[in-house]
């Protein structure tokens, strides 16, 4: 989460041509800050990892055979991407907020879960019968949520997924949601003030609000136009929906009795910014960012409902919008042109240079144990360090130190995360019990929150 007032950068990419790469803009001025070549990523396949790296799954050419590929770039260093090659093409990606775990969904319906520090594939299991279109973690990283092309939504407990005793192609699922009759077009989570929620959208124009803990529907909303994208306002008081005809709607959300969500009011936010279907929505601080089939990006001022910047992406329709702090780039104005040239001139080798310190280790041949398939093992990493020592590179020392630190930090984070997950689950259970035993007390709490929001409303005018 970035600080209020912090200058942001906006990364965009298409899924059509590997040569189009990733363009990073200043959303306020429209200036191109950076161009990273060689990337074509499907929808939700580009993410920012800890605001330090960009990770992108790559679109496989139609008719091609073989596995998939994922590229990782450091935002602060102009260097060749680290490349990894999963067993199959990966579509959407998601990472935990601390960047410890990375999850990916495949066209086959399989779900992959990696440990970022070591690059190890922790789990690989069949989660859906249709291609996975969405994958995300809950706001507190306790749950993994997946959505497929047939409208099915599945929720998985991270505690169960991280249990090393549970191996194989099947993993215990908390529950499955199958209310949507048309393909999913949006899947997001919100923390809420009393319970966590899942919001889903479909091409039939429906919006559904689900209780994350129980899977019960807490609200529905219908649009005449088919919804193609959704995004929450940072305050979680408004939901923005993009449609097939290029319009954007804004809906005010309000918690009602029994933690149900109602659409207090819904209005047309933008009708003239785009000439094609909305393909991506995001927020850069408090400004809404929208992309369309017409290959344009609009940055909107929420209060005035006006476009403050319009950008053309001549390399194809945009499938991904990712906002991150501009300070992550660590590029001064005087060095920007030189860095751009460095990125454009970098060779794209099949394997990484041994002087590169990896976020993920590079791939290795497949083994017999499917849970060990993924990237380089610890022994391979130690061998790489030994080879670098023999060559006398300074990177070897740094790599050895980083490896030891990562092992200690990983153990500490694992202990802390499991404790936090348990505390969260206990608090949710206590909250549910309290709601049933003392409904009047919970209603009074909701009324107080509602009065507070009325005193400080958000305005579109």
Short mmCIF file of C-alpha atoms in Angstrom, two decimals:
data_model
loop_
_atom_site.label_atom_id
_atom_site.label_comp_id
_atom_site.label_asym_id
_atom_site.label_seq_id
_atom_site.Cartn_x
_atom_site.Cartn_y
_atom_site.Cartn_z
CA UNK A 1 0.00 0.00 0.00
CA UNK A 2 1.46 3.35 -1.05
CA UNK A 3 1.40 6.47 1.08
CA UNK A 4 -1.15 9.17 0.36
CA UNK A 5 0.39 11.86 -1.82
CA UNK A 6 3.19 9.62 -3.07
CA UNK A 7 3.96 10.00 -6.77
CA UNK A 8 2.91 6.92 -8.73
CA UNK A 9 3.98 5.18 -11.92
CA UNK A 10 1.71 3.14 -14.19
CA UNK A 11 2.83 -0.05 -15.98
CA UNK A 12 0.75 -1.27 -18.93
CA UNK A 13 1.08 -4.14 -21.38
CA UNK A 14 -0.78 -6.01 -24.09
CA UNK A 15 -1.23 -9.71 -24.83
CA UNK A 16 -0.82 -9.60 -28.61
CA UNK A 17 2.85 -9.19 -29.44
CA UNK A 18 5.98 -10.02 -27.41
CA UNK A 19 7.70 -7.06 -29.06
CA UNK A 20 5.25 -4.58 -27.52
CA UNK A 21 6.74 -5.07 -24.04
CA UNK A 22 5.80 -3.09 -20.95
CA UNK A 23 5.41 0.69 -20.98
CA UNK A 24 5.71 2.60 -17.71
CA UNK A 25 4.09 6.04 -17.68
CA UNK A 26 3.80 8.95 -15.30
CA UNK A 27 -0.02 9.05 -14.99
CA UNK A 28 -0.03 12.76 -14.18
CA UNK A 29 2.07 14.01 -17.11
CA UNK A 30 1.81 11.15 -19.61
CA UNK A 31 5.61 10.97 -19.82
CA UNK A 32 7.14 7.58 -20.67
CA UNK A 33 9.39 6.72 -17.75
CA UNK A 34 10.57 3.33 -18.97
CA UNK A 35 10.04 0.75 -21.69
CA UNK A 36 10.76 -2.91 -21.04
CA UNK A 37 10.86 -5.04 -24.22
CA UNK A 38 9.70 -8.59 -24.77
CA UNK A 39 6.43 -9.10 -22.91
CA UNK A 40 2.92 -10.16 -23.91
CA UNK A 41 0.85 -10.95 -20.84
CA UNK A 42 -2.78 -12.13 -20.55
CA UNK A 43 -5.31 -10.31 -18.38
CA UNK A 44 -4.25 -10.19 -14.71
CA UNK A 45 -0.91 -11.74 -15.68
CA UNK A 46 1.20 -8.70 -14.71
CA UNK A 47 1.69 -7.85 -11.02
CA UNK A 48 3.97 -5.77 -8.83
CA UNK A 49 5.82 -7.84 -6.25
CA UNK A 50 6.57 -5.82 -3.08
CA UNK A 51 6.82 -2.73 -5.32
CA UNK A 52 10.32 -3.98 -6.17
CA UNK A 53 9.72 -6.32 -9.11
CA UNK A 54 7.34 -6.75 -12.02
CA UNK A 55 6.29 -10.36 -12.62
CA UNK A 56 4.49 -11.31 -15.84
CA UNK A 57 3.15 -14.57 -17.21
CA UNK A 58 3.56 -14.79 -20.96
CA UNK A 59 0.92 -15.52 -23.58
CA UNK A 60 1.63 -18.67 -25.55
CA UNK A 61 1.25 -18.41 -29.30
CA UNK A 62 -1.78 -20.21 -30.66
CA UNK A 63 -0.88 -23.65 -31.93
CA UNK A 64 2.44 -23.80 -30.09
CA UNK A 65 3.25 -26.68 -27.77
CA UNK A 66 5.29 -27.01 -24.61
CA UNK A 67 5.23 -25.35 -21.23
CA UNK A 68 4.74 -21.78 -20.13
CA UNK A 69 7.06 -18.92 -19.26
CA UNK A 70 7.18 -16.13 -16.66
CA UNK A 71 9.50 -13.11 -16.64
CA UNK A 72 10.65 -11.12 -13.61
CA UNK A 73 12.16 -7.61 -13.82
CA UNK A 74 13.77 -5.57 -11.08
CA UNK A 75 12.29 -2.07 -11.04
CA UNK A 76 15.49 -0.50 -9.72
CA UNK A 77 18.02 -2.16 -12.06
CA UNK A 78 18.09 -2.09 -15.88
CA UNK A 79 18.90 -5.74 -16.48
CA UNK A 80 17.67 -8.75 -18.42
CA UNK A 81 14.58 -10.42 -16.96
CA UNK A 82 14.85 -13.54 -14.89
CA UNK A 83 12.98 -16.27 -16.78
CA UNK A 84 11.24 -19.31 -15.40
CA UNK A 85 9.48 -22.06 -17.29
CA UNK A 86 6.52 -23.74 -15.55
CA UNK A 87 5.14 -27.05 -16.80
CA UNK A 88 2.23 -25.29 -18.51
CA UNK A 89 1.24 -21.76 -19.60
CA UNK A 90 0.20 -19.56 -16.66
CA UNK A 91 -2.54 -16.95 -16.94
CA UNK A 92 -3.45 -14.75 -13.94
CA UNK A 93 -0.94 -14.18 -11.13
CA UNK A 94 -1.23 -12.99 -7.52
CA UNK A 95 1.17 -12.54 -4.62
CA UNK A 96 0.76 -12.13 -0.88
CA UNK A 97 1.31 -8.59 0.37
CA UNK A 98 4.69 -9.47 1.88
CA UNK A 99 5.79 -11.10 -1.37
CA UNK A 100 6.47 -14.47 0.27
CA UNK A 101 4.12 -16.50 -1.94
CA UNK A 102 3.15 -16.32 -5.61
CA UNK A 103 0.11 -18.08 -7.10
CA UNK A 104 -0.76 -18.68 -10.73
CA UNK A 105 -3.76 -20.12 -12.56
CA UNK A 106 -3.48 -22.20 -15.72
CA UNK A 107 -5.68 -22.75 -18.77
CA UNK A 108 -6.01 -26.39 -17.71
CA UNK A 109 -7.66 -25.37 -14.42
CA UNK A 110 -4.53 -26.20 -12.41
CA UNK A 111 -3.34 -23.90 -9.62
CA UNK A 112 0.35 -23.32 -8.89
CA UNK A 113 1.71 -22.00 -5.57
CA UNK A 114 5.37 -20.94 -5.32
CA UNK A 115 7.61 -19.76 -2.52
CA UNK A 116 9.22 -16.62 -3.87
CA UNK A 117 12.47 -16.66 -1.89
CA UNK A 118 13.53 -20.12 -3.03
CA UNK A 119 11.53 -20.38 -6.24
CA UNK A 120 10.20 -23.75 -5.08
CA UNK A 121 6.83 -24.95 -6.34
CA UNK A 122 5.04 -25.74 -3.08
CA UNK A 123 1.78 -27.04 -4.49
CA UNK A 124 0.31 -27.91 -7.89
CA UNK A 125 -3.27 -29.16 -7.96
CA UNK A 126 -6.36 -29.32 -10.15
CA UNK A 127 -8.76 -26.65 -8.90
CA UNK A 128 -11.17 -26.10 -11.81
CA UNK A 129 -12.51 -27.90 -14.86
CA UNK A 130 -12.27 -24.76 -17.01
CA UNK A 131 -9.48 -22.18 -17.60
CA UNK A 132 -8.70 -20.05 -14.56
CA UNK A 133 -9.36 -16.37 -15.25
CA UNK A 134 -8.84 -14.88 -11.78
CA UNK A 135 -6.60 -15.64 -8.83
CA UNK A 136 -6.12 -13.47 -5.75
CA UNK A 137 -5.44 -13.53 -2.05
CA UNK A 138 -7.82 -12.22 0.59
CA UNK A 139 -6.96 -8.85 2.11
CA UNK A 140 -5.15 -10.54 5.04
CA UNK A 141 -3.59 -13.32 2.87
CA UNK A 142 -5.44 -16.04 4.81
CA UNK A 143 -7.29 -17.36 1.76
CA UNK A 144 -6.58 -17.98 -1.91
CA UNK A 145 -9.54 -17.26 -4.21
CA UNK A 146 -9.82 -18.52 -7.78
CA UNK A 147 -12.38 -18.01 -10.53
CA UNK A 148 -12.78 -19.89 -13.81
CA UNK A 149 -14.30 -19.27 -17.23
CA UNK A 150 -17.51 -21.16 -16.36
CA UNK A 151 -18.35 -18.72 -13.53
CA UNK A 152 -17.18 -20.97 -10.70
CA UNK A 153 -15.43 -19.39 -7.69
CA UNK A 154 -13.38 -21.49 -5.26
CA UNK A 155 -11.91 -20.49 -1.88
CA UNK A 156 -8.86 -22.25 -0.39
CA UNK A 157 -7.30 -21.92 3.07
CA UNK A 158 -3.62 -20.95 3.00
CA UNK A 159 -3.07 -22.85 6.25
CA UNK A 160 -4.13 -26.06 4.51
CA UNK A 161 -2.18 -25.26 1.35
CA UNK A 162 1.02 -24.69 3.33
CA UNK A 163 0.62 -27.97 5.18
CA UNK A 164 3.52 -30.05 3.87
CA UNK A 165 1.71 -33.27 4.81
CA UNK A 166 -1.00 -32.61 2.20
CA UNK A 167 0.48 -33.67 -1.13
CA UNK A 168 -0.94 -34.79 -4.43
CA UNK A 169 -3.20 -33.36 -7.11
CA UNK A 170 -6.17 -32.62 -4.80
CA UNK A 171 -6.29 -30.01 -2.04
CA UNK A 172 -9.05 -29.38 0.53
CA UNK A 173 -11.36 -26.60 -0.63
CA UNK A 174 -13.35 -24.49 1.83
CA UNK A 175 -16.29 -24.01 -0.52
CA UNK A 176 -17.30 -23.40 -4.12
CA UNK A 177 -19.64 -20.72 -5.51
CA UNK A 178 -21.56 -21.42 -8.73
CA UNK A 179 -24.24 -18.70 -8.86
CA UNK A 180 -22.96 -16.94 -12.02
CA UNK A 181 -24.44 -18.28 -15.25
CA UNK A 182 -22.13 -16.33 -17.57
CA UNK A 183 -18.32 -16.04 -17.70
CA UNK A 184 -16.68 -14.16 -14.82
CA UNK A 185 -15.30 -10.73 -15.72
CA UNK A 186 -14.23 -9.50 -12.27
CA UNK A 187 -13.23 -10.89 -8.88
CA UNK A 188 -11.99 -8.72 -5.99
CA UNK A 189 -12.01 -8.74 -2.20
CA UNK A 190 -12.81 -6.10 0.39
CA UNK A 191 -12.04 -6.05 4.09
CA UNK A 192 -15.29 -4.43 5.21
CA UNK A 193 -15.64 -3.06 8.74
CA UNK A 194 -17.14 -6.20 10.27
CA UNK A 195 -16.47 -9.02 7.79
CA UNK A 196 -14.47 -9.82 4.66
CA UNK A 197 -16.29 -9.90 1.34
CA UNK A 198 -15.81 -11.18 -2.21
CA UNK A 199 -17.22 -9.16 -5.11
CA UNK A 200 -17.72 -10.85 -8.47
CA UNK A 201 -19.03 -9.65 -11.83
CA UNK A 202 -20.20 -11.41 -14.94
CA UNK A 203 -20.73 -10.69 -18.61
CA UNK A 204 -24.50 -10.88 -18.04
CA UNK A 205 -24.27 -7.59 -16.10
CA UNK A 206 -24.64 -9.08 -12.61
CA UNK A 207 -22.68 -8.11 -9.50
CA UNK A 208 -22.64 -10.43 -6.49
CA UNK A 209 -21.35 -9.85 -2.96
CA UNK A 210 -20.28 -12.87 -0.91
CA UNK A 211 -19.36 -13.41 2.73
CA UNK A 212 -15.80 -14.72 2.52
CA UNK A 213 -16.08 -16.87 5.65
CA UNK A 214 -19.38 -18.62 4.89
CA UNK A 215 -19.78 -18.22 1.12
CA UNK A 216 -23.29 -16.81 1.56
CA UNK A 217 -24.58 -14.16 -0.86
CA UNK A 218 -24.89 -10.80 0.92
CA UNK A 219 -26.08 -8.69 -2.00
CA UNK A 220 -26.73 -8.59 -5.75
CA UNK A 221 -26.93 -5.88 -8.38
CA UNK A 222 -27.80 -5.98 -12.08
CA UNK A 223 -26.69 -3.80 -15.00
CA UNK A 224 -28.32 -3.61 -18.41
CA UNK A 225 -24.89 -3.62 -20.04
CA UNK A 226 -22.47 -6.52 -19.75
CA UNK A 227 -19.77 -5.85 -17.16
CA UNK A 228 -16.18 -6.39 -18.31
CA UNK A 229 -14.14 -5.02 -15.35
CA UNK A 230 -14.61 -3.93 -11.74
CA UNK A 231 -12.45 -2.13 -9.19
CA UNK A 232 -12.97 -0.83 -5.65
CA UNK A 233 -12.27 2.73 -4.59
CA UNK A 234 -9.42 2.78 -2.03
CA UNK A 235 -11.94 3.71 0.68
CA UNK A 236 -14.09 0.68 -0.26
CA UNK A 237 -17.17 2.91 -0.31
CA UNK A 238 -17.55 2.89 -4.11
CA UNK A 239 -17.41 0.17 -6.74
CA UNK A 240 -16.58 1.11 -10.34
CA UNK A 241 -17.77 -1.12 -13.19
CA UNK A 242 -16.65 -0.99 -16.83
CA UNK A 243 -18.97 -2.23 -19.56
CA UNK A 244 -18.83 -3.71 -23.06
CA UNK A 245 -19.76 -0.36 -24.63
CA UNK A 246 -16.99 1.62 -22.93
CA UNK A 247 -19.05 3.17 -20.13
CA UNK A 248 -18.05 3.29 -16.47
CA UNK A 249 -20.56 3.18 -13.62
CA UNK A 250 -19.99 4.15 -9.98
CA UNK A 251 -22.00 2.47 -7.21
CA UNK A 252 -22.08 3.56 -3.57
CA UNK A 253 -21.85 0.57 -1.23
CA UNK A 254 -23.50 0.37 2.16
CA UNK A 255 -23.65 -2.37 4.78
CA UNK A 256 -27.17 -3.17 5.92
CA UNK A 257 -28.71 -5.52 8.44
CA UNK A 258 -27.10 -8.95 8.89
CA UNK A 259 -23.99 -7.64 7.12
CA UNK A 260 -25.77 -7.50 3.75
CA UNK A 261 -24.41 -5.06 1.17
CA UNK A 262 -26.79 -2.79 -0.71
CA UNK A 263 -26.13 -0.46 -3.64
CA UNK A 264 -27.18 2.84 -2.10
CA UNK A 265 -26.97 4.63 -5.42
CA UNK A 266 -25.54 3.86 -8.84
CA UNK A 267 -24.77 6.45 -11.49
CA UNK A 268 -23.08 6.74 -14.85
CA UNK A 269 -19.57 7.95 -14.11
CA UNK A 270 -18.17 8.17 -17.66
CA UNK A 271 -19.77 7.68 -21.06
CA UNK A 272 -17.45 9.41 -23.54
CA UNK A 273 -13.90 8.48 -22.54
CA UNK A 274 -13.60 5.27 -24.57
CA UNK A 275 -14.93 3.93 -27.86
CA UNK A 276 -14.56 0.25 -27.05
CA UNK A 277 -15.11 -2.22 -24.22
CA UNK A 278 -13.30 -1.54 -20.96
CA UNK A 279 -10.40 -4.01 -20.66
CA UNK A 280 -8.81 -2.93 -17.36
CA UNK A 281 -9.54 -0.71 -14.34
CA UNK A 282 -7.18 0.34 -11.54
CA UNK A 283 -6.51 3.14 -9.08
CA UNK A 284 -3.42 5.31 -8.98
CA UNK A 285 -3.75 6.86 -5.53
CA UNK A 286 -7.22 8.46 -5.68
CA UNK A 287 -7.39 8.72 -9.49
CA UNK A 288 -9.26 6.11 -11.52
CA UNK A 289 -7.40 4.58 -14.48
CA UNK A 290 -9.28 2.86 -17.31
CA UNK A 291 -8.14 1.05 -20.46
CA UNK A 292 -10.18 0.04 -23.47
CA UNK A 293 -10.28 -2.04 -26.65
CA UNK A 294 -9.65 1.25 -28.47
CA UNK A 295 -6.02 1.12 -27.20
CA UNK A 296 -6.38 4.20 -25.01
CA UNK A 297 -5.86 4.81 -21.29
CA UNK A 298 -7.77 7.49 -19.38
CA UNK A 299 -6.85 8.87 -15.96
CA UNK A 300 -9.93 10.33 -14.23
CA UNK A 301 -10.34 12.82 -11.43
CA UNK A 302 -13.03 11.25 -9.24
CA UNK A 303 -14.55 14.44 -7.85
CA UNK A 304 -14.97 16.26 -11.18
CA UNK A 305 -15.51 13.10 -13.26
CA UNK A 306 -13.15 14.57 -15.84
CA UNK A 307 -10.23 13.09 -17.76
CA UNK A 308 -6.96 14.59 -16.52
CA UNK A 309 -4.77 12.56 -18.89
CA UNK A 310 -5.43 10.43 -21.99
CA UNK A 311 -2.71 8.16 -23.33
CA UNK A 312 -2.48 6.15 -26.55
CA UNK A 313 -1.02 2.65 -26.51
CA UNK A 314 -0.24 2.05 -30.17
CA UNK A 315 1.02 -1.49 -29.51
CA UNK A 316 -2.39 -3.07 -28.97
CA UNK A 317 -5.24 -3.21 -26.50
CA UNK A 318 -4.13 -3.08 -22.87
CA UNK A 319 -4.74 -6.20 -20.78
CA UNK A 320 -2.98 -5.08 -17.58
CA UNK A 321 -2.75 -1.88 -15.51
CA UNK A 322 -0.41 -1.89 -12.52
CA UNK A 323 0.23 1.19 -10.36
CA UNK A 324 3.22 1.36 -8.00
CA UNK A 325 5.27 4.10 -6.27
CA UNK A 326 7.48 5.94 -8.72
CA UNK A 327 10.28 5.88 -6.15
CA UNK A 328 10.60 2.13 -6.88
CA UNK A 329 12.20 2.98 -10.22
CA UNK A 330 15.07 4.94 -8.65
CA UNK A 331 15.68 6.68 -11.96
CA UNK A 332 16.57 10.35 -12.13
CA UNK A 333 15.54 12.53 -15.06
CA UNK A 334 19.14 12.85 -16.26
CA UNK A 335 19.59 9.06 -16.36
CA UNK A 336 16.23 8.12 -17.87
CA UNK A 337 17.29 8.19 -21.54
CA UNK A 338 20.40 6.15 -20.79
CA UNK A 339 18.37 3.58 -18.85
CA UNK A 340 15.78 3.32 -21.63
CA UNK A 341 18.57 2.53 -24.07
CA UNK A 342 20.03 -0.04 -21.70
CA UNK A 343 16.73 -1.89 -21.48
CA UNK A 344 16.19 -1.78 -25.24
CA UNK A 345 19.72 -3.01 -26.00
CA UNK A 346 19.79 -5.78 -23.46
CA UNK A 347 20.17 -9.20 -25.07
CA UNK A 348 17.47 -11.73 -24.25
CA UNK A 349 19.38 -14.95 -23.45
CA UNK A 350 17.76 -18.32 -22.92
CA UNK A 351 19.45 -18.56 -19.51
CA UNK A 352 20.45 -15.91 -17.03
CA UNK A 353 23.98 -14.69 -16.59
CA UNK A 354 25.63 -16.23 -13.55
CA UNK A 355 26.36 -12.74 -12.23
CA UNK A 356 22.63 -12.06 -11.77
CA UNK A 357 21.27 -12.53 -8.25
CA UNK A 358 17.87 -14.14 -8.83
CA UNK A 359 14.50 -13.47 -7.28
CA UNK A 360 13.58 -16.93 -8.54
CA UNK A 361 16.29 -19.43 -9.37
CA UNK A 362 16.28 -20.54 -13.02
CA UNK A 363 14.42 -23.67 -14.07
CA UNK A 364 15.71 -27.22 -13.80
CA UNK A 365 14.83 -30.57 -15.38
CA UNK A 366 11.68 -32.24 -14.15
CA UNK A 367 11.95 -34.70 -11.28
CA UNK A 368 9.78 -37.59 -10.25
CA UNK A 369 8.17 -35.75 -7.33
CA UNK A 370 5.60 -33.24 -8.74
CA UNK A 371 5.85 -31.09 -5.60
CA UNK A 372 9.53 -30.42 -6.32
CA UNK A 373 8.95 -29.34 -9.90
CA UNK A 374 9.58 -25.66 -10.42
CA UNK A 375 12.81 -23.75 -10.27
CA UNK A 376 16.32 -24.42 -9.04
CA UNK A 377 16.69 -26.49 -5.87
CA UNK A 378 18.82 -25.39 -2.92
CA UNK A 379 21.66 -27.69 -3.99
CA UNK A 380 21.63 -26.17 -7.50
CA UNK A 381 21.70 -22.70 -5.97
CA UNK A 382 24.70 -23.63 -3.81
CA UNK A 383 26.42 -25.03 -6.88
CA UNK A 384 25.79 -21.76 -8.69
CA UNK A 385 27.33 -19.86 -5.77
CA UNK A 386 30.37 -22.18 -5.81
CA UNK A 387 30.83 -21.62 -9.55
CA UNK A 388 30.64 -17.87 -9.07
CA UNK A 389 33.24 -18.06 -6.28
CA UNK A 390 35.54 -19.97 -8.61
CA UNK A 391 35.14 -17.20 -11.18
CA UNK A 392 35.91 -14.66 -8.49
CA UNK A 393 32.72 -12.63 -8.90
CA UNK A 394 31.64 -10.31 -6.10
CA UNK A 395 28.04 -11.37 -6.66
CA UNK A 396 28.85 -14.75 -5.11
CA UNK A 397 29.44 -13.22 -1.69
CA UNK A 398 26.24 -11.20 -1.86
CA UNK A 399 24.33 -14.25 -3.08
CA UNK A 400 25.62 -16.40 -0.20
CA UNK A 401 24.63 -13.76 2.36
CA UNK A 402 21.22 -13.30 0.75
CA UNK A 403 20.61 -17.06 0.77
CA UNK A 404 21.31 -17.35 4.51
CA UNK A 405 19.26 -14.28 5.33
CA UNK A 406 16.34 -15.51 3.22
CA UNK A 407 16.32 -18.85 5.07
CA UNK A 408 16.13 -17.15 8.45
CA UNK A 409 13.59 -14.56 7.31
CA UNK A 410 11.43 -17.24 5.72
CA UNK A 411 11.25 -19.26 8.96
CA UNK A 412 10.37 -16.11 10.91
CA UNK A 413 7.72 -15.02 8.41
CA UNK A 414 6.17 -18.47 8.31
CA UNK A 415 5.77 -18.56 12.09
CA UNK A 416 4.35 -15.05 12.18
CA UNK A 417 1.98 -15.65 9.27
CA UNK A 418 0.52 -18.86 10.69
CA UNK A 419 -0.06 -17.11 14.02
CA UNK A 420 -1.76 -14.20 12.28
CA UNK A 421 -3.95 -16.56 10.26
CA UNK A 422 -5.03 -18.41 13.40
CA UNK A 423 -5.77 -15.14 15.22
CA UNK A 424 -7.80 -13.91 12.26
CA UNK A 425 -9.84 -17.10 12.04
CA UNK A 426 -10.51 -17.03 15.78
CA UNK A 427 -11.63 -13.40 15.64
CA UNK A 428 -13.92 -14.13 12.69
CA UNK A 429 -15.52 -17.05 14.53
CA UNK A 430 -15.98 -14.96 17.68
CA UNK A 431 -17.45 -12.17 15.57
CA UNK A 432 -19.95 -14.53 13.97
CA UNK A 433 -20.96 -15.91 17.37
CA UNK A 434 -21.33 -12.41 18.79
CA UNK A 435 -23.49 -11.38 15.83
CA UNK A 436 -25.87 -14.25 16.47
CA UNK A 437 -25.96 -13.85 20.27
CA UNK A 438 -26.07 -10.04 20.36
CA UNK A 439 -27.69 -8.83 17.11
CA UNK A 440 -28.74 -5.49 18.63
CA UNK A 441 -25.17 -4.66 19.67
CA UNK A 442 -23.89 -5.38 16.14
CA UNK A 443 -26.68 -3.29 14.63
CA UNK A 444 -25.72 -0.34 16.87
CA UNK A 445 -22.12 -0.69 15.70
CA UNK A 446 -23.19 -0.60 12.05
CA UNK A 447 -25.35 2.46 12.72
CA UNK A 448 -22.36 4.28 14.23
CA UNK A 449 -20.22 3.51 11.20
CA UNK A 450 -23.01 4.61 8.87
CA UNK A 451 -23.34 7.95 10.69
CA UNK A 452 -19.59 8.47 10.46
CA UNK A 453 -19.66 7.88 6.69
CA UNK A 454 -22.58 10.30 6.29
CA UNK A 455 -20.52 13.02 8.00
CA UNK A 456 -17.63 12.46 5.57
CA UNK A 457 -19.23 11.39 2.26
CA UNK A 458 -17.36 11.08 -1.01
CA UNK A 459 -18.67 13.26 -3.81
CA UNK A 460 -18.56 12.89 -7.58
CA UNK A 461 -19.57 16.48 -8.20
#
